[in-house]
Short mmCIF file of C-alpha atoms and ligand atoms in Angstrom, two decimals:
data_model
loop_
_atom_site.label_atom_id
_atom_site.label_comp_id
_atom_site.label_asym_id
_atom_site.label_seq_id
_atom_site.Cartn_x
_atom_site.Cartn_y
_atom_site.Cartn_z
CA MET F 1 73.64 -58.35 50.72
CA SER F 2 70.95 -56.01 51.91
CA ASP F 3 69.91 -52.89 49.46
CA ASP F 4 70.99 -50.89 52.59
CA THR F 5 74.27 -50.85 50.90
CA ILE F 6 72.91 -49.16 47.87
CA SER F 7 72.25 -45.62 47.73
CA VAL F 8 70.06 -44.04 44.78
CA SER F 9 68.84 -40.44 45.34
CA CYS F 10 65.56 -39.11 46.36
CA GLN F 11 62.96 -39.16 42.74
CA LEU F 12 59.75 -37.35 42.35
CA ILE F 13 57.88 -39.66 40.87
CA THR F 14 53.70 -38.82 39.14
CA VAL F 15 52.20 -42.68 39.14
CA LEU F 16 49.49 -42.44 35.90
CA GLY F 17 46.99 -44.79 36.93
CA SER F 18 47.63 -45.51 40.47
CA THR F 19 44.55 -47.35 41.72
CA GLY F 20 44.85 -50.13 38.73
CA SER F 21 47.17 -53.54 39.19
CA ILE F 22 50.24 -52.01 37.78
CA GLY F 23 49.52 -48.68 39.73
CA VAL F 24 49.49 -50.50 43.02
CA SER F 25 51.94 -52.71 42.97
CA THR F 26 54.26 -49.73 42.09
CA LEU F 27 53.31 -47.80 45.31
CA ASP F 28 54.15 -50.98 47.23
CA VAL F 29 57.44 -50.70 45.89
CA ILE F 30 57.59 -47.20 46.66
CA GLY F 31 56.27 -47.76 50.17
CA ARG F 32 59.20 -50.30 51.10
CA HIS F 33 62.03 -46.96 50.34
CA PRO F 34 60.24 -43.53 51.56
CA ASP F 35 63.77 -42.45 51.62
CA LYS F 36 64.31 -43.15 47.71
CA PHE F 37 61.18 -42.14 46.35
CA LYS F 38 58.45 -38.99 47.13
CA VAL F 39 55.27 -39.20 45.51
CA PHE F 40 54.44 -35.96 43.53
CA ALA F 41 51.18 -36.92 41.63
CA LEU F 42 48.66 -40.14 41.46
CA THR F 43 45.74 -40.41 39.18
CA ALA F 44 42.84 -42.82 38.58
CA ASP F 45 39.58 -42.63 36.51
CA ARG F 46 37.05 -43.08 39.20
CA SER F 47 38.42 -45.29 41.79
CA ILE F 48 37.63 -42.54 44.39
CA ASP F 49 37.97 -44.92 47.40
CA VAL F 50 41.16 -46.25 46.62
CA LEU F 51 42.98 -43.44 45.31
CA ALA F 52 41.68 -41.39 48.78
CA LYS F 53 43.45 -44.18 50.52
CA GLN F 54 46.41 -43.42 48.28
CA CYS F 55 46.38 -40.17 49.03
CA GLN F 56 46.39 -40.79 52.80
CA GLN F 57 49.19 -42.95 52.57
CA PHE F 58 51.72 -41.15 50.08
CA ASN F 59 50.46 -37.59 50.51
CA PRO F 60 51.27 -36.60 47.13
CA VAL F 61 51.12 -32.48 46.04
CA TYR F 62 48.16 -33.56 43.75
CA ALA F 63 45.78 -36.20 42.41
CA VAL F 64 43.83 -36.41 39.02
CA MET F 65 40.51 -37.71 38.68
CA ARG F 66 39.52 -38.11 35.18
CA ASP F 67 36.04 -35.92 35.38
CA GLU F 68 34.98 -33.12 37.63
CA ALA F 69 32.34 -34.94 39.49
CA SER F 70 34.81 -37.85 40.81
CA ALA F 71 37.44 -35.39 42.04
CA LEU F 72 34.48 -33.55 43.97
CA GLN F 73 33.89 -36.52 45.85
CA LEU F 74 37.47 -37.25 46.08
CA ARG F 75 38.01 -33.41 47.39
CA GLN F 76 35.38 -34.08 50.40
CA LYS F 77 36.77 -37.18 51.48
CA LEU F 78 39.80 -35.94 51.39
CA SER F 79 39.02 -33.09 53.65
CA ILE F 80 37.52 -35.00 56.39
CA SER F 81 40.68 -36.76 56.71
CA ASN F 82 42.96 -33.72 56.86
CA CYS F 83 45.04 -34.65 53.82
CA GLN F 84 46.63 -31.91 51.87
CA THR F 85 46.71 -33.28 48.90
CA GLU F 86 45.20 -30.72 46.10
CA VAL F 87 42.63 -32.09 43.80
CA LEU F 88 42.13 -31.56 39.66
CA SER F 89 40.39 -33.17 37.06
CA GLY F 90 40.65 -34.00 33.15
CA GLU F 91 43.13 -34.69 30.32
CA ALA F 92 44.84 -31.74 30.35
CA GLU F 93 45.81 -32.06 33.89
CA LEU F 94 46.72 -35.76 33.89
CA VAL F 95 49.06 -34.17 31.16
CA ASN F 96 50.50 -31.43 33.68
CA VAL F 97 51.53 -33.62 36.29
CA ALA F 98 52.95 -35.87 33.92
CA GLN F 99 55.48 -33.21 32.69
CA GLU F 100 55.57 -30.85 35.68
CA ALA F 101 59.23 -29.81 35.59
CA SER F 102 60.03 -30.68 39.26
CA VAL F 103 58.87 -34.66 38.23
CA ASP F 104 62.17 -36.82 37.71
CA SER F 105 59.99 -40.26 37.08
CA VAL F 106 56.35 -41.37 35.52
CA MET F 107 54.85 -44.84 35.72
CA ALA F 108 52.68 -45.08 32.87
CA ALA F 109 50.03 -47.60 33.93
CA ILE F 110 46.99 -46.01 32.79
CA VAL F 111 45.53 -48.90 30.55
CA GLY F 112 44.40 -48.27 26.80
CA ALA F 113 44.80 -45.41 24.29
CA ALA F 114 43.68 -42.89 27.07
CA GLY F 115 47.14 -43.24 28.34
CA LEU F 116 49.09 -41.96 24.96
CA LEU F 117 48.88 -38.10 25.84
CA PRO F 118 50.09 -37.78 29.16
CA THR F 119 52.80 -40.49 28.55
CA LEU F 120 53.76 -38.83 25.73
CA ALA F 121 53.91 -35.12 27.60
CA ALA F 122 56.17 -37.11 30.12
CA VAL F 123 58.38 -37.97 27.23
CA LYS F 124 58.72 -35.05 25.19
CA ALA F 125 59.55 -33.39 28.94
CA GLY F 126 62.55 -35.82 28.81
CA LYS F 127 61.52 -37.97 31.41
CA LYS F 128 62.40 -41.04 32.69
CA VAL F 129 59.15 -42.69 31.35
CA LEU F 130 58.45 -46.51 33.25
CA LEU F 131 56.55 -47.68 30.44
CA ALA F 132 53.32 -50.36 31.19
CA ASN F 133 50.84 -48.65 29.03
CA LYS F 134 51.73 -51.02 25.79
CA GLU F 135 49.01 -49.33 23.91
CA ALA F 136 50.50 -45.97 24.08
CA LEU F 137 53.55 -47.15 22.30
CA VAL F 138 51.37 -49.34 19.88
CA MET F 139 49.27 -47.35 18.39
CA ALA F 140 52.13 -44.69 17.77
CA GLY F 141 54.91 -46.58 16.85
CA SER F 142 57.79 -44.81 15.27
CA LEU F 143 56.46 -41.23 16.14
CA PHE F 144 56.73 -42.06 19.97
CA MET F 145 60.26 -43.56 20.02
CA ASP F 146 61.17 -40.46 17.98
CA ALA F 147 59.94 -38.59 20.76
CA VAL F 148 62.02 -40.55 22.97
CA ARG F 149 65.07 -40.02 21.17
CA GLN F 150 64.49 -36.27 20.47
CA ASN F 151 63.70 -35.21 23.68
CA ASN F 152 66.50 -37.45 25.57
CA ALA F 153 64.17 -39.44 27.61
CA THR F 154 64.60 -42.29 29.36
CA LEU F 155 62.36 -45.06 28.48
CA LEU F 156 62.40 -48.09 30.98
CA PRO F 157 60.25 -51.03 29.94
CA ILE F 158 57.73 -52.11 32.49
CA ASP F 159 56.31 -55.58 31.11
CA SER F 160 57.86 -58.17 32.51
CA GLU F 161 58.97 -59.61 28.55
CA HIS F 162 60.70 -56.42 27.41
CA ASN F 163 61.74 -55.66 31.18
CA ALA F 164 63.39 -59.36 30.42
CA ILE F 165 64.56 -58.28 27.22
CA PHE F 166 65.49 -54.90 28.23
CA GLN F 167 67.90 -57.01 31.11
CA CYS F 168 69.55 -58.92 28.77
CA LEU F 169 71.13 -56.47 26.72
CA PRO F 170 74.44 -54.78 27.37
CA THR F 171 73.87 -52.38 30.02
CA ASN F 172 74.87 -49.18 28.17
CA CYS F 173 71.64 -50.07 25.40
CA ARG F 174 68.86 -47.78 25.99
CA ALA F 175 65.42 -48.58 24.69
CA GLY F 176 65.26 -47.31 21.04
CA ASP F 177 69.27 -48.05 20.72
CA GLU F 178 69.97 -51.11 18.16
CA PRO F 179 71.02 -53.51 19.86
CA PRO F 180 74.36 -54.96 18.90
CA GLY F 181 75.08 -58.49 17.65
CA ILE F 182 71.80 -59.82 18.26
CA ARG F 183 70.34 -62.59 16.51
CA LYS F 184 66.40 -62.87 18.06
CA LEU F 185 64.36 -61.86 20.67
CA LEU F 186 62.39 -64.87 22.32
CA LEU F 187 59.50 -63.58 23.61
CA THR F 188 57.70 -65.88 26.05
CA GLY F 189 54.10 -65.97 27.09
CA SER F 190 52.02 -68.36 29.43
CA GLY F 191 49.36 -69.31 26.94
CA GLY F 192 46.48 -67.64 29.04
CA PRO F 193 43.67 -69.63 30.38
CA PHE F 194 42.69 -71.16 27.45
CA ARG F 195 46.15 -73.08 26.35
CA THR F 196 44.84 -76.00 26.26
CA TRP F 197 41.29 -75.32 25.35
CA SER F 198 39.47 -76.67 21.86
CA ALA F 199 38.33 -73.40 19.80
CA GLU F 200 34.98 -74.40 19.92
CA SER F 201 35.39 -73.63 23.81
CA ILE F 202 37.29 -70.55 23.57
CA ALA F 203 34.30 -69.24 21.19
CA CYS F 204 32.01 -69.18 23.87
CA ALA F 205 34.01 -68.58 27.20
CA THR F 206 32.59 -66.11 29.78
CA PRO F 207 34.56 -62.60 30.85
CA ASP F 208 35.01 -64.50 34.25
CA GLN F 209 36.79 -67.37 32.66
CA ALA F 210 39.41 -65.24 30.45
CA CYS F 211 39.82 -62.96 33.54
CA ASN F 212 40.90 -66.17 35.56
CA HIS F 213 44.55 -66.22 34.44
CA PRO F 214 46.46 -68.74 35.65
CA ASN F 215 49.93 -67.24 36.52
CA TRP F 216 49.49 -63.25 36.73
CA SER F 217 46.94 -61.10 38.58
CA MET F 218 46.17 -57.83 36.60
CA GLY F 219 43.55 -55.52 34.90
CA LYS F 220 40.47 -56.75 33.11
CA LYS F 221 41.50 -55.38 29.60
CA ILE F 222 44.87 -56.80 30.10
CA SER F 223 43.45 -60.56 31.28
CA VAL F 224 41.41 -60.61 28.07
CA ASP F 225 44.03 -59.88 25.71
CA SER F 226 46.03 -62.45 27.50
CA ALA F 227 42.84 -64.92 26.76
CA SER F 228 42.86 -64.32 23.16
CA LEU F 229 47.11 -64.01 23.04
CA MET F 230 46.14 -60.31 21.78
CA ASN F 231 48.48 -59.33 24.62
CA LYS F 232 51.20 -61.29 23.37
CA GLY F 233 50.58 -59.60 19.58
CA LEU F 234 50.86 -56.09 21.18
CA GLU F 235 53.77 -56.87 23.04
CA PHE F 236 55.29 -58.53 19.70
CA ILE F 237 55.06 -54.70 18.10
CA GLU F 238 55.99 -53.35 21.45
CA ALA F 239 59.33 -54.97 21.30
CA ARG F 240 59.44 -54.42 17.68
CA TRP F 241 59.75 -50.66 18.39
CA LEU F 242 61.31 -50.65 22.13
CA PHE F 243 64.31 -52.47 20.72
CA ASP F 244 64.41 -51.39 17.18
CA VAL F 245 64.40 -55.20 15.89
CA MET F 246 62.86 -56.45 12.69
CA PRO F 247 59.27 -58.33 13.06
CA LYS F 248 61.31 -61.65 11.41
CA ASP F 249 63.38 -61.35 14.45
CA ILE F 250 60.65 -61.62 17.34
CA GLN F 251 60.08 -65.45 17.70
CA VAL F 252 57.03 -66.08 20.20
CA VAL F 253 57.50 -68.78 22.74
CA ILE F 254 54.80 -70.11 24.94
CA HIS F 255 56.16 -70.66 28.57
CA PRO F 256 53.33 -71.68 30.81
CA GLN F 257 55.02 -71.81 33.94
CA SER F 258 56.02 -67.56 33.09
CA ILE F 259 59.57 -68.29 35.00
CA ILE F 260 61.46 -67.32 32.08
CA HIS F 261 59.99 -63.71 31.58
CA SER F 262 61.49 -63.15 28.18
CA MET F 263 65.28 -64.24 26.01
CA VAL F 264 68.08 -62.59 24.10
CA GLU F 265 69.53 -64.90 21.29
CA TYR F 266 73.17 -62.97 20.37
CA ILE F 267 74.65 -64.48 16.85
CA ASP F 268 77.25 -66.34 18.82
CA GLY F 269 74.71 -68.59 19.73
CA SER F 270 74.07 -67.74 23.40
CA ILE F 271 70.74 -67.23 25.01
CA LEU F 272 70.35 -65.09 27.85
CA ALA F 273 67.26 -64.97 30.13
CA GLN F 274 65.53 -63.61 32.93
CA LEU F 275 63.93 -65.87 35.58
CA GLY F 276 61.67 -64.45 38.73
CA ASN F 277 58.70 -65.25 40.17
CA PRO F 278 55.85 -64.19 38.25
CA ASP F 279 55.17 -60.81 40.03
CA MET F 280 55.02 -57.25 38.23
CA ARG F 281 56.88 -55.65 41.31
CA ILE F 282 60.21 -57.52 39.80
CA PRO F 283 60.11 -55.14 36.89
CA ILE F 284 58.59 -52.36 38.66
CA ALA F 285 61.85 -52.30 41.27
CA HIS F 286 64.05 -52.72 38.54
CA ALA F 287 63.16 -49.75 36.45
CA LEU F 288 62.38 -48.04 39.49
CA ALA F 289 65.81 -48.17 40.98
CA TRP F 290 67.81 -48.47 37.31
CA PRO F 291 70.82 -48.64 36.51
CA LEU F 292 70.70 -49.77 40.30
CA ARG F 293 69.10 -52.66 42.61
CA ILE F 294 66.53 -52.25 45.45
CA ASP F 295 64.16 -54.73 47.25
CA SER F 296 60.64 -55.64 45.48
CA GLY F 297 59.21 -57.65 48.07
CA VAL F 298 59.03 -60.49 46.32
CA LYS F 299 60.56 -63.69 47.29
CA SER F 300 62.90 -65.79 46.28
CA LEU F 301 62.66 -68.32 43.14
CA ASP F 302 63.29 -71.38 44.49
CA MET F 303 65.00 -73.32 41.50
CA VAL F 304 64.81 -76.66 43.41
CA THR F 305 60.79 -76.83 43.70
CA LEU F 306 60.55 -75.94 40.25
CA SER F 307 58.71 -78.94 38.49
CA SER F 308 59.73 -77.92 34.76
CA LEU F 309 60.37 -75.29 32.41
CA ASP F 310 58.43 -75.95 29.11
CA PHE F 311 58.25 -74.52 25.64
CA GLU F 312 56.14 -74.79 22.98
CA ALA F 313 54.83 -72.74 19.61
CA PRO F 314 51.89 -70.30 19.87
CA ASP F 315 48.75 -72.09 17.88
CA LEU F 316 47.78 -68.94 15.31
CA THR F 317 44.76 -70.47 14.55
CA ARG F 318 42.70 -71.29 17.68
CA PHE F 319 44.10 -67.43 19.04
CA PRO F 320 43.75 -65.33 15.65
CA ALA F 321 44.44 -62.48 17.63
CA LEU F 322 48.13 -63.06 17.73
CA ALA F 323 48.45 -63.59 13.81
CA LEU F 324 46.75 -60.22 13.20
CA ALA F 325 49.43 -58.65 15.57
CA MET F 326 52.41 -60.05 13.88
CA SER F 327 51.16 -59.11 10.50
CA ALA F 328 50.16 -55.56 11.58
CA ALA F 329 53.64 -55.49 13.00
CA SER F 330 54.99 -55.85 9.33
CA ALA F 331 52.72 -53.47 8.04
CA PRO F 332 52.36 -49.35 7.50
CA SER F 333 51.84 -47.98 11.09
CA SER F 334 48.27 -47.28 10.50
CA ALA F 335 47.70 -51.30 10.98
CA ALA F 336 48.94 -51.34 14.56
CA THR F 337 46.97 -48.10 15.32
CA VAL F 338 43.47 -49.64 13.86
CA LEU F 339 44.09 -53.47 15.41
CA ASN F 340 44.64 -51.40 18.81
CA ALA F 341 41.73 -49.55 18.87
CA ALA F 342 39.22 -52.00 17.26
CA ASN F 343 40.81 -54.57 20.02
CA GLU F 344 40.02 -52.31 22.93
CA VAL F 345 36.12 -51.82 21.54
CA ALA F 346 35.88 -55.62 21.08
CA VAL F 347 37.26 -56.23 24.48
CA GLU F 348 35.21 -53.63 26.67
CA ALA F 349 32.42 -55.24 24.15
CA PHE F 350 33.03 -58.86 25.66
CA LEU F 351 33.41 -57.74 29.19
CA ASN F 352 29.87 -56.16 29.01
CA ASN F 353 28.30 -58.90 27.82
CA ARG F 354 27.62 -57.64 24.83
CA ILE F 355 29.65 -60.18 22.06
CA SER F 356 31.04 -63.51 22.49
CA PHE F 357 34.86 -64.27 23.06
CA GLY F 358 35.02 -65.39 19.52
CA ASP F 359 33.60 -62.42 18.27
CA ILE F 360 36.34 -60.47 19.10
CA GLY F 361 38.89 -62.56 16.77
CA ILE F 362 35.54 -62.00 14.03
CA LEU F 363 35.68 -58.64 14.69
CA LEU F 364 39.21 -57.78 14.51
CA ASP F 365 39.76 -59.53 11.12
CA SER F 366 36.41 -57.86 9.96
CA VAL F 367 38.26 -54.19 10.57
CA MET F 368 41.74 -55.42 9.47
CA SER F 369 40.57 -56.54 6.41
CA THR F 370 39.12 -53.36 5.22
CA ALA F 371 41.81 -51.04 6.97
CA LYS F 372 43.64 -48.29 4.67
CA LEU F 373 47.28 -49.09 5.26
CA TRP F 374 49.43 -46.04 5.41
CA GLU F 375 52.14 -44.58 7.56
CA LEU F 376 50.95 -42.02 10.23
CA ASP F 377 52.95 -39.00 10.33
CA THR F 378 51.61 -37.23 13.59
CA ILE F 379 49.97 -38.05 16.34
CA ASP F 380 47.04 -35.89 15.33
CA ALA F 381 46.78 -38.52 12.65
CA VAL F 382 47.08 -41.20 14.99
CA LEU F 383 43.95 -39.91 17.26
CA ASP F 384 42.05 -39.43 14.26
CA LEU F 385 42.64 -42.80 13.40
CA ASP F 386 42.03 -44.09 16.74
CA PHE F 387 38.25 -42.10 17.20
CA ASN F 388 37.38 -42.97 13.54
CA VAL F 389 37.93 -47.12 14.19
CA ARG F 390 35.96 -46.86 17.43
CA ARG F 391 33.29 -45.40 15.86
CA SER F 392 32.92 -47.99 13.01
CA ALA F 393 34.11 -51.13 15.29
CA ASN F 394 30.59 -50.05 17.59
CA ALA F 395 28.80 -49.66 14.72
CA LEU F 396 29.49 -53.38 13.54
CA ILE F 397 28.84 -54.84 17.28
CA ASP F 398 25.46 -52.57 17.36
CA SER F 399 24.61 -54.08 13.82
CA LYS F 400 25.73 -57.58 14.68
CA ILE F 401 23.32 -57.38 18.33
CA SER F 402 20.58 -55.84 16.29
CA ALA F 403 20.86 -58.19 13.33
P1 NAD I 501 44.21 -51.48 35.70
O1 NAD I 501 42.68 -51.62 34.71
O2 NAD I 501 44.29 -52.46 36.99
O3 NAD I 501 44.40 -50.05 35.84
C1 NAD I 501 44.50 -49.10 35.07
C2 NAD I 501 44.60 -47.86 35.35
O4 NAD I 501 44.08 -46.50 34.57
C3 NAD I 501 43.56 -47.15 36.72
O5 NAD I 501 44.01 -46.71 37.76
C4 NAD I 501 42.23 -46.50 36.06
O6 NAD I 501 41.67 -45.86 37.20
C5 NAD I 501 43.03 -45.88 35.25
N1 NAD I 501 42.38 -45.69 33.92
C6 NAD I 501 41.49 -46.31 32.94
N2 NAD I 501 41.21 -45.98 32.16
C7 NAD I 501 41.10 -44.15 32.31
C8 NAD I 501 41.36 -43.19 31.63
N3 NAD I 501 40.35 -42.94 30.43
N4 NAD I 501 41.54 -42.00 31.96
C9 NAD I 501 42.47 -42.40 33.04
N5 NAD I 501 42.79 -42.80 33.62
C10 NAD I 501 42.17 -44.06 33.55
O7 NAD I 501 45.12 -51.65 34.28
P2 NAD I 501 46.33 -52.52 34.58
O8 NAD I 501 46.39 -54.17 34.76
O9 NAD I 501 47.17 -51.91 35.56
O10 NAD I 501 47.23 -52.36 32.97
C11 NAD I 501 47.48 -51.02 32.81
C12 NAD I 501 48.71 -51.04 31.95
O11 NAD I 501 49.95 -51.83 32.37
C13 NAD I 501 47.63 -51.64 30.93
O12 NAD I 501 48.43 -51.17 29.26
C14 NAD I 501 48.54 -52.94 30.49
O13 NAD I 501 48.74 -53.70 29.28
C15 NAD I 501 50.16 -52.86 31.43
N6 NAD I 501 50.33 -53.88 31.87
C16 NAD I 501 49.91 -54.66 33.03
C17 NAD I 501 50.31 -55.64 33.34
C18 NAD I 501 49.76 -56.30 34.77
O14 NAD I 501 50.35 -57.19 35.19
N7 NAD I 501 48.82 -55.67 35.01
C19 NAD I 501 51.63 -55.76 33.00
C20 NAD I 501 52.28 -55.41 31.87
C21 NAD I 501 51.54 -54.53 31.11
MG1 MG I 502 53.56 -59.02 29.53
#
């Protein structure tokens, strides 16, 4: 059946982080359905050339760059090509394009804590929020979900595992509702590029090796997180909040082929799974059209040529970041905020060749072992803690390098 038979009313969309891996895949799906989606705003950190091309193709009302110097360069590029998009800059403008009254949906695809305020602005404005930016939910946990409920926002998971779980839940279940009749969530993960490596080889892996994911093509930060299994740890915390389940009811299962994107086990013993080729356009198209369906551009999964589907338990000794995240999920909320901030600093230092891959786990362990644990009750408290942890994690790295 073609999707021409399905009518989705035209949605006005802001894509936060449009030049990244998720942003580009989002615009690929949107570009296939010009009758169903119009772009209100596109935003980027500093990727001027990519954003210029996206503005020429999608003609958004606004483009937002992180700083004014980049915005100036983008304005010059767009004026030469006669593109009418107005170029803005700074975090306040990111917040404005996320909460603007005429916008229906916001794709939250900025990487890291930088996405928290604009994503939360979209939530507070009661938008349909397509959440790729898992760090925003991990660092703010229950405060984020409270804002979703209080403002009647519609939160749709883009992370392939959480989108799979969402698709396996009863159709009237919304993110933040406690799903009925569930025994546990089975969160699958490929195991990353170092799944079969020894601890010694993992410890001295290079950034290129860490970013060489076997099944998915992604931005650098999530690629490194996938190599350390911190990504699965962040997803564990993400699942805890999105689906209102206790950490003891979430099981991480390593599934190297990345064909089953996660599963839900019900109390009668039934297990429902969502399968598909590993291509983020599937969850993106699902969330864009939800509760209907549209073409994502992804080819069919050929079940006949699939060799096998394998499953194994994660190795928490070779991948200590996953263990740290799983215990943070059961601790007072400051634990996840601290872990996320320290991890962002560690990953950046690793990508800049300042520390080794093995140092990521050592740094996280050191920060978590001294972290004060308490319940954060405001977003300002979350942001203060995030700032302070970054400062001390950077100081730890500096002291290690100068030692
Ligand atoms: P990416 O690095 O490819 O893109 C990040 C985007 O955010 C870019 O547009 C960049 O310009 C923008 N950005 C970065 N720092 C910024 C800042 N300080 N202020 C404003 N904008 C900033 O990352 P990605 O792989 O697309 O991932 C984006 C988010 O989606 C992450 O939270 C990631 O965990 C999540 N996610 C990604 C995938 C994937 O397949 N790539 C899958 C699941 C979830
Ligand atoms: Mg994922």
